[in-house]
GROMACS .gro file of C-alpha atoms in nm:
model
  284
    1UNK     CA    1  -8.514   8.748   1.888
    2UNK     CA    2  -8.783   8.787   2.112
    3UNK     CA    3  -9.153   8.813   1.930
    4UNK     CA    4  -9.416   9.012   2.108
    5UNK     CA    5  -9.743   8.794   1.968
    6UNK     CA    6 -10.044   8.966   1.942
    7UNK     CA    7 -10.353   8.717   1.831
    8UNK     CA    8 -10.626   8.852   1.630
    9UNK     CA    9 -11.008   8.701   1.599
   10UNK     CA   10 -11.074   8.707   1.262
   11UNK     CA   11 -10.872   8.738   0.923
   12UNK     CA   12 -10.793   9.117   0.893
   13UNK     CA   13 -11.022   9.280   0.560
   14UNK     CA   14 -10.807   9.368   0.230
   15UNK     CA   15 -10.956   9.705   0.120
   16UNK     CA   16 -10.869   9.863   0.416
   17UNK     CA   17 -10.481   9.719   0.438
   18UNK     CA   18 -10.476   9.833   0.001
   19UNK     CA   19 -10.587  10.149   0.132
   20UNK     CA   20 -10.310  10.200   0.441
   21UNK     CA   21 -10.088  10.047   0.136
   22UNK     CA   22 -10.150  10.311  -0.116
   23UNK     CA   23 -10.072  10.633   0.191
   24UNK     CA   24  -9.754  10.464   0.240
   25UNK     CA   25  -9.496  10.599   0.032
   26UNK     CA   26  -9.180  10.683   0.253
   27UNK     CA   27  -8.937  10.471   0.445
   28UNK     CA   28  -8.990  10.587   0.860
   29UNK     CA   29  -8.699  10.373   0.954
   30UNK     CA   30  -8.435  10.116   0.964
   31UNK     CA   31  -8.553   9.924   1.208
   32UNK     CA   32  -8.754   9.622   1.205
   33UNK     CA   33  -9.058   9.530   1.438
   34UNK     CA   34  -9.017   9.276   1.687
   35UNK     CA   35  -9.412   9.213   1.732
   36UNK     CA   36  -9.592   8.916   1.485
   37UNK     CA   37  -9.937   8.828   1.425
   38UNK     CA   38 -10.122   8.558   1.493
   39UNK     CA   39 -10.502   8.389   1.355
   40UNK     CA   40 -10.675   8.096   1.354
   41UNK     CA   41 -10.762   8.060   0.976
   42UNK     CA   42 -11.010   7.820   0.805
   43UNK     CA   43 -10.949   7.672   0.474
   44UNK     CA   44 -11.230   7.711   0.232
   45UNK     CA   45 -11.303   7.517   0.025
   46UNK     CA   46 -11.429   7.718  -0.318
   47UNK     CA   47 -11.079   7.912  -0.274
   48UNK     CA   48 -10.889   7.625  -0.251
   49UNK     CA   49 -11.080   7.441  -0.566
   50UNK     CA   50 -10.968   7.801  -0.788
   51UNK     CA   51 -10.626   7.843  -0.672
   52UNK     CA   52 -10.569   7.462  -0.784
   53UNK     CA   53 -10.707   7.588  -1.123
   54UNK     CA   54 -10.500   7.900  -1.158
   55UNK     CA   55 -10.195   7.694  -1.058
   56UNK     CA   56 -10.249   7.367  -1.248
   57UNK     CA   57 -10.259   7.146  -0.915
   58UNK     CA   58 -10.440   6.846  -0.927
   59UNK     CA   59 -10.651   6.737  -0.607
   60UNK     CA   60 -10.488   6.441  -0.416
   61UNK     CA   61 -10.671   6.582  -0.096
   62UNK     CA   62 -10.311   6.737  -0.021
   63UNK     CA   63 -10.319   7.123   0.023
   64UNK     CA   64 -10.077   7.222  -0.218
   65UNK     CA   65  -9.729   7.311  -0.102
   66UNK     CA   66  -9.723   7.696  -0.201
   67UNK     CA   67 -10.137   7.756  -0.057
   68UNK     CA   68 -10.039   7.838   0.303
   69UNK     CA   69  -9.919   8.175   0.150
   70UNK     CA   70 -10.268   8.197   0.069
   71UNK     CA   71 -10.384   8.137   0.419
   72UNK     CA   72 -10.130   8.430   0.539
   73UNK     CA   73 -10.188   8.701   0.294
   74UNK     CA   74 -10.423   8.904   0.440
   75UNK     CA   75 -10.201   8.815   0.790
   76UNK     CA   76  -9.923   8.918   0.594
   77UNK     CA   77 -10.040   9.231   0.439
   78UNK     CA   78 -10.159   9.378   0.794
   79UNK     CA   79  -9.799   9.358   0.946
   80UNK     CA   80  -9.597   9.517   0.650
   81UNK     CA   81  -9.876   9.818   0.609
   82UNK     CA   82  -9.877   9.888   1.011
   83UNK     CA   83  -9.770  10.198   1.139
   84UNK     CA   84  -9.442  10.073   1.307
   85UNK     CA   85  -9.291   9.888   0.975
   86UNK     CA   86  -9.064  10.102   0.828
   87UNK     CA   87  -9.081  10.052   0.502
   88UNK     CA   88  -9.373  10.094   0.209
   89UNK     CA   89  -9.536   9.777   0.110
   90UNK     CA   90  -9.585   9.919  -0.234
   91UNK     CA   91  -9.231   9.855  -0.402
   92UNK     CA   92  -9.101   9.570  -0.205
   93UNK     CA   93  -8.929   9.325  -0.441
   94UNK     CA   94  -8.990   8.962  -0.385
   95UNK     CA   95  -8.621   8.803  -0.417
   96UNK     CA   96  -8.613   8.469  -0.300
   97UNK     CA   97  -8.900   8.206  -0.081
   98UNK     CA   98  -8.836   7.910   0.104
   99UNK     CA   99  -9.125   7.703   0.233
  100UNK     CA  100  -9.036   7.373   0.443
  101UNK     CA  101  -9.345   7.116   0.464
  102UNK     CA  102  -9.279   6.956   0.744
  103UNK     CA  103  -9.621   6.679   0.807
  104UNK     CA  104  -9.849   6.592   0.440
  105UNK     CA  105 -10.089   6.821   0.450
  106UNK     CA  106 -10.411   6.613   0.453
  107UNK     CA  107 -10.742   6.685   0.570
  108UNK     CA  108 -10.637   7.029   0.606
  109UNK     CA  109 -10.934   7.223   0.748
  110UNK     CA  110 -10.793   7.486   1.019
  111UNK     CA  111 -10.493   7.579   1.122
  112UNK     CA  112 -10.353   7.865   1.304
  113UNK     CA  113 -10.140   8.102   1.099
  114UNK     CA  114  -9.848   8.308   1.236
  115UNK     CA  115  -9.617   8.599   1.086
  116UNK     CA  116  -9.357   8.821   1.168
  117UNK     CA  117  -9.028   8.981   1.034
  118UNK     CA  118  -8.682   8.948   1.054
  119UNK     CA  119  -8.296   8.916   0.956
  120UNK     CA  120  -8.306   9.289   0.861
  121UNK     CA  121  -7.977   9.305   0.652
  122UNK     CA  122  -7.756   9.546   0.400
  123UNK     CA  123  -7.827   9.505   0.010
  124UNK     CA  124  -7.612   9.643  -0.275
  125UNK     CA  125  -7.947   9.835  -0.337
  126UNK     CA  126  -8.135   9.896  -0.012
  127UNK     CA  127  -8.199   9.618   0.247
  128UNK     CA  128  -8.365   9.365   0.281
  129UNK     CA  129  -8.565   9.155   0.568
  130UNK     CA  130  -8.747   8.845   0.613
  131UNK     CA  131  -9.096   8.800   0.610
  132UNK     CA  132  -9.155   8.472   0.827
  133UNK     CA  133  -9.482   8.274   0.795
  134UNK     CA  134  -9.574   7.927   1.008
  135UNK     CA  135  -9.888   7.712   1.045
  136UNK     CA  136  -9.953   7.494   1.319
  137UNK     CA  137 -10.265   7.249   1.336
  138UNK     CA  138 -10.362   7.054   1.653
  139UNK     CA  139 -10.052   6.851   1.640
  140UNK     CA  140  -9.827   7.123   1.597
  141UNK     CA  141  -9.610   7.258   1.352
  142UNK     CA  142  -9.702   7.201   0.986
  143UNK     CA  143  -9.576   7.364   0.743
  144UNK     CA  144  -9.290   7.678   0.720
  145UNK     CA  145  -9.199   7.965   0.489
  146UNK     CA  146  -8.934   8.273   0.497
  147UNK     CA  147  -8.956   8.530   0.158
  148UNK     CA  148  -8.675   8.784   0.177
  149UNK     CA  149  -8.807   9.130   0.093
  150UNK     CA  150  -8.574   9.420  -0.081
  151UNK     CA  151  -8.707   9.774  -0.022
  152UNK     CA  152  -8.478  10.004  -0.252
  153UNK     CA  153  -8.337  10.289  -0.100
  154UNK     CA  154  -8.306  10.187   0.272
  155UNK     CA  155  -7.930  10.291   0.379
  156UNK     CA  156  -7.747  10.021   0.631
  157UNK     CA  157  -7.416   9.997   0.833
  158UNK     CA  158  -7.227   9.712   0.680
  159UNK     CA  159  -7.146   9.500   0.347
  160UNK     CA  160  -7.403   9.354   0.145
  161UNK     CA  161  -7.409   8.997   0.171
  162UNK     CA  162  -7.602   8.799  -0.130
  163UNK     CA  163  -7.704   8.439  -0.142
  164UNK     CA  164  -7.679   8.324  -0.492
  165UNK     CA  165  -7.867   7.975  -0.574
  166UNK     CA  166  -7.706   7.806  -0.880
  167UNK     CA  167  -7.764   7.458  -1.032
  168UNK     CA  168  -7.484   7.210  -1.017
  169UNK     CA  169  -7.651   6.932  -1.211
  170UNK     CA  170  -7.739   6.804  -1.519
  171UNK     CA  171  -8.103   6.919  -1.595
  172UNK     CA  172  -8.351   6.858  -1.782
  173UNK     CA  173  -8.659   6.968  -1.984
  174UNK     CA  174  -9.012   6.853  -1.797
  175UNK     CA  175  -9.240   7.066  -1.883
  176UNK     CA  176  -9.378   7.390  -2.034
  177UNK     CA  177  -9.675   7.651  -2.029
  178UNK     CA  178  -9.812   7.976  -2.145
  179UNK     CA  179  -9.822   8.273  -1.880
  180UNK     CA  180 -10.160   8.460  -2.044
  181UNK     CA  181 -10.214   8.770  -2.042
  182UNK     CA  182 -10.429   8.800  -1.753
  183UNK     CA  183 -10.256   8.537  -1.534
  184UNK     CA  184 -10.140   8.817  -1.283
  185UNK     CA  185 -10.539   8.893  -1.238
  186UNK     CA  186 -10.664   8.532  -1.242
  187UNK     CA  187 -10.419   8.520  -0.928
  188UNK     CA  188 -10.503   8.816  -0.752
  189UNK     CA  189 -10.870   8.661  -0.774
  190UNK     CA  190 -10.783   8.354  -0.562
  191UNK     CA  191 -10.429   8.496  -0.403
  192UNK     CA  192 -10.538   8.828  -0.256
  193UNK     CA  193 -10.227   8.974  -0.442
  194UNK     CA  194 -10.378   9.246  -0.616
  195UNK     CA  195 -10.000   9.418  -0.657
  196UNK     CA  196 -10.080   9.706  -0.997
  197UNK     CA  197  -9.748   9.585  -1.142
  198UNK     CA  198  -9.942   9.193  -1.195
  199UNK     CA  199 -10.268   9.340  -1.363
  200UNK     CA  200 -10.244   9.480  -1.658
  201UNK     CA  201  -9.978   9.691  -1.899
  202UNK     CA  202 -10.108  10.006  -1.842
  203UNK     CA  203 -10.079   9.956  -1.467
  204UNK     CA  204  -9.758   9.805  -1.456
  205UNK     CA  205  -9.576  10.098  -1.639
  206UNK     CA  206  -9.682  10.363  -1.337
  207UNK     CA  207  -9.434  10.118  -1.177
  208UNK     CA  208  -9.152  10.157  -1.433
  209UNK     CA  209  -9.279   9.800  -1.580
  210UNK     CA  210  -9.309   9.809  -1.945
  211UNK     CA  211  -9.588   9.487  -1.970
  212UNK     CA  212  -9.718   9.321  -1.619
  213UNK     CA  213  -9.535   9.044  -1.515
  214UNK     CA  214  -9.615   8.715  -1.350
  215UNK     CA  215  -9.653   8.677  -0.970
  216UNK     CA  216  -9.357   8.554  -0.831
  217UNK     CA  217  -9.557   8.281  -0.613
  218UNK     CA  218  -9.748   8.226  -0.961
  219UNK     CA  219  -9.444   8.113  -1.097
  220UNK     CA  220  -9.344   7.930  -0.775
  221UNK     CA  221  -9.683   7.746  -0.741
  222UNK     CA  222  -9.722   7.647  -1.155
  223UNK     CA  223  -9.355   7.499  -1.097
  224UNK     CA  224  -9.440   7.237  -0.811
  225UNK     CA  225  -9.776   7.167  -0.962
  226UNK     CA  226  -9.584   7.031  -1.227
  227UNK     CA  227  -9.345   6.811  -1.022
  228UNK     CA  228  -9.588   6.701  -0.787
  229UNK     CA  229  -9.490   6.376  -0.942
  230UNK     CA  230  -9.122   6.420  -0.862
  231UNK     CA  231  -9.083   6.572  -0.505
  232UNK     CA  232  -9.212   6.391  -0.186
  233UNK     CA  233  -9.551   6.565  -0.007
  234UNK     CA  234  -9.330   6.628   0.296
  235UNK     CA  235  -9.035   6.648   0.503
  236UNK     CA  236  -8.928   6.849   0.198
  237UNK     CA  237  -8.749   7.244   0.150
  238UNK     CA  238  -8.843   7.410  -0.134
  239UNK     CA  239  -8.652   7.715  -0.196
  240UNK     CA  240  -8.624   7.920  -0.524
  241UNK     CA  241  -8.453   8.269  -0.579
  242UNK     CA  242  -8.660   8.498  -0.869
  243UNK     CA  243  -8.473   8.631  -1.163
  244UNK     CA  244  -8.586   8.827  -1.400
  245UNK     CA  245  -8.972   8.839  -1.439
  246UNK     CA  246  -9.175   8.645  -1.684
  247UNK     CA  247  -9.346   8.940  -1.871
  248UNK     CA  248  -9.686   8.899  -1.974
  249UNK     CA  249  -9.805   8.697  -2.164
  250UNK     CA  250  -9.485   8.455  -2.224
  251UNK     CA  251  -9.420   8.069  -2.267
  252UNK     CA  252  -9.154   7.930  -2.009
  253UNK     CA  253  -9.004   7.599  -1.990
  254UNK     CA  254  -8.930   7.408  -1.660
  255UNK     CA  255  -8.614   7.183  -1.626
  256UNK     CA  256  -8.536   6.988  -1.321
  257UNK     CA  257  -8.322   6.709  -1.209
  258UNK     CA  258  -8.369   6.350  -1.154
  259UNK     CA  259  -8.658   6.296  -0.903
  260UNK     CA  260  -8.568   6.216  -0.580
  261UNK     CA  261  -8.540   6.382  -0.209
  262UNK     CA  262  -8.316   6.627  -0.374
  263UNK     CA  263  -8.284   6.790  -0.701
  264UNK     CA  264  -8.254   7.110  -0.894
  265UNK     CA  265  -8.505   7.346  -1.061
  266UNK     CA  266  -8.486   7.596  -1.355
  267UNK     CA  267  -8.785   7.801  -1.506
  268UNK     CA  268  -8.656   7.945  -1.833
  269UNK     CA  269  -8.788   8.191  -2.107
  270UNK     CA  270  -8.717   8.253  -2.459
  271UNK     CA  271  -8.334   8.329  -2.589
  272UNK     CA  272  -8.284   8.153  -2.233
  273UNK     CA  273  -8.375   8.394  -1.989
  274UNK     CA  274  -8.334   8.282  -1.633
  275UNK     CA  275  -8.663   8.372  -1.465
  276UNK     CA  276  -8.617   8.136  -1.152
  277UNK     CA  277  -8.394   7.905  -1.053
  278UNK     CA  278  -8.404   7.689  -0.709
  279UNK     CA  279  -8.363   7.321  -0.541
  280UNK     CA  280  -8.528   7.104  -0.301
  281UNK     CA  281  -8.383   6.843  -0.012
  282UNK     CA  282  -8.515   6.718   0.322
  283UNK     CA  283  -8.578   6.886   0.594
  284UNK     CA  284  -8.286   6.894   0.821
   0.00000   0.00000   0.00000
C-alpha cells in the first residue's frame, strides 16, 4: 500500500475534530483512505508528569510504553473525522492494540509522529480496519503501534476472519487496583479521549452503556505500569485484545506469567470476568 503523506505544522486543535465528530453519524463508504498524517510533536512535560499519575507509572526517565498514543491522539482523531474516512468516529469499538518499542525511550523530547489506516477487513458484525501509529526521533524509528477498529454495520465481500489471543501458561496473581468512578475523566484530562461512553453514567447510557466504562488504553497503560518490573524497556511487542469492559467503578486483578522476554497477561474482574487478556515477546 502506497501512503500519500501529507505533513502538518502544528498538532491539529480537539474542539474542532469533537465537533466534525459529533456531525458524523453515517457510514459514506467501504473504502479506506490511502493518505496518513504526519507532525513533529513535542513532549511536555506537565502532561507527561499527569498521565504517569493517572496510570500509576513511576518515572525512570523512560516515556512510558503506552504514552506515544498520547502524542498521536489529536493526529489520530483528525484522520478518522476527515471527510474521506468512511466511517463515524463516534461508535468505533476498540478491539485489540499492539505497540512494538523498538529503542528505550530515554530523553524523549521530540519526535515526529505519523498515522494512517489500513487492513480494511470483514467482521461477523461490521468491519474492521487498522489504525497505524509510528514515531521516529533523529535516529529513526522508535517506537510502533496498530489498534484494530470495528465500526458496526459496515457490509463486506468475504468471511470474517477473527484473531483470538488466549493464554497457554500457568499464570499468576501480581497485582490489583480500583477503577474509580471518575477514572474515564481523570484520563480524558491527560489522554485527549474525551469518548461520552468513559465520563460518566448518565452519558454512557445515550450509548446503550448502562455505567461508563474504563478506557481501553486506561486499562492497557495501568497493566504495564504494573509490570514495568517484569518486561524489558525495549525490543519488546506488547499486544492485548479487550474483552468485556471494566464498568465503572470496579476492582480488577492482573495475572501474568513468569518475567522474562516473553510471557502472558490477564486483567480479570469479579465472578472472573475476562476484561483483557494479551502477551508480550521480542521484536522479531
Amino acid at each position: 500500500m502506497t501512503i500519500d503523506w501529507h505533513t502538518l505544522n502544528r498538532e491539529p486543535g480537539l474542539p474542532g475534530l469533537y465537533a466534525h465528530a459529533a456531525t458524523r453519524r453515517k457510514i459514506t463508504g467501504t473504502t479506506l483512505p490511502a493518505s496518513g498524517l504526519r507532525c513533529w510533536v513535542d513532549v511536555d512535560a506537565k502532561r507527561l508528569a499527569a498521565y504517569r499519575k493517572v496510570c500509576g507509572f513511576t518515572d525512570n526517565s523512560l516515556l512510558p510504553p503506552t504514552y506515544p498514543h498520547i502524542l498521536a491522539f489529536a493526529l489520530q482523531m483528525q484522520l478518522l473525522t476527515a471527510r474521506d474516512f468512511p466511517f463515524p468516529l463516534l461508535g468505533l469499538i476498540h478491539l485489540s492494540n499492539r505497540i512494538r518499542v523498538l529503542r528505550p525511550m530515554g530523553g524523549v523530547g521530540r519526535v515526529r509522529v505519523s498515522v494512517h489506516v489500513q487492513n480494511l477487513q470483514p467482521h461477523a458484525k461490521g468491519a474492521t480496519f487498522d489504525l497505524v501509529t509510528t514515531l521516529d526521533d533523529q535516529l529513526g524509528a522508535l517506537w510502533e503501534a496498530e489498534s484494530q477498529m470495528l465500526c458496526r454495520g459496515v457490509k463486506l465481500e468475504g468471511e470474517s476472519v477473527e484473531d483470538v489471543l488466549a493464554s497457554t501458561l500457568t499464570l499468576t496473581q501480581v497485582a490489583q487496583w480500583k477503577a474509580p468512578v471518575d477514572i474515564g475523566r481523570q484520563y480524558a484530562k491527560v489522554s485527549g479521549d474525551y469518548n461520552p461512553i468513559h465520563l460518566s453514567a448518565a452519558s454512557a447510557k445515550l450509548f446503550g452503556f448502562p455505567s461508563a466504562i474504563a478506557h481501553g488504553l486506561w486499562n492497557k497503560a495501568r497493566t504495564l505500569a504494573a509490570l514495568a518490573d517484569h518486561l524489558p524497556s525495549a525490543n519488546i511487542e506488547i499486544a492485548v485484545q479487550f474483552k468485556k469492559p471494566v464498568r465503572l467503578p470496579s476492582e480488577v486483578a492482573l495475572l501474568a506469567s513468569a518475567a522474562g522476554s516473553s510471557g502472558e497477561l490477564q486483567l480479570i474482574g469479579a465472578g472472573d470476568l475476562e476484561h483483557m487478556v494479551g502477551h508480550w515477546r521480542p521484536v522479531a
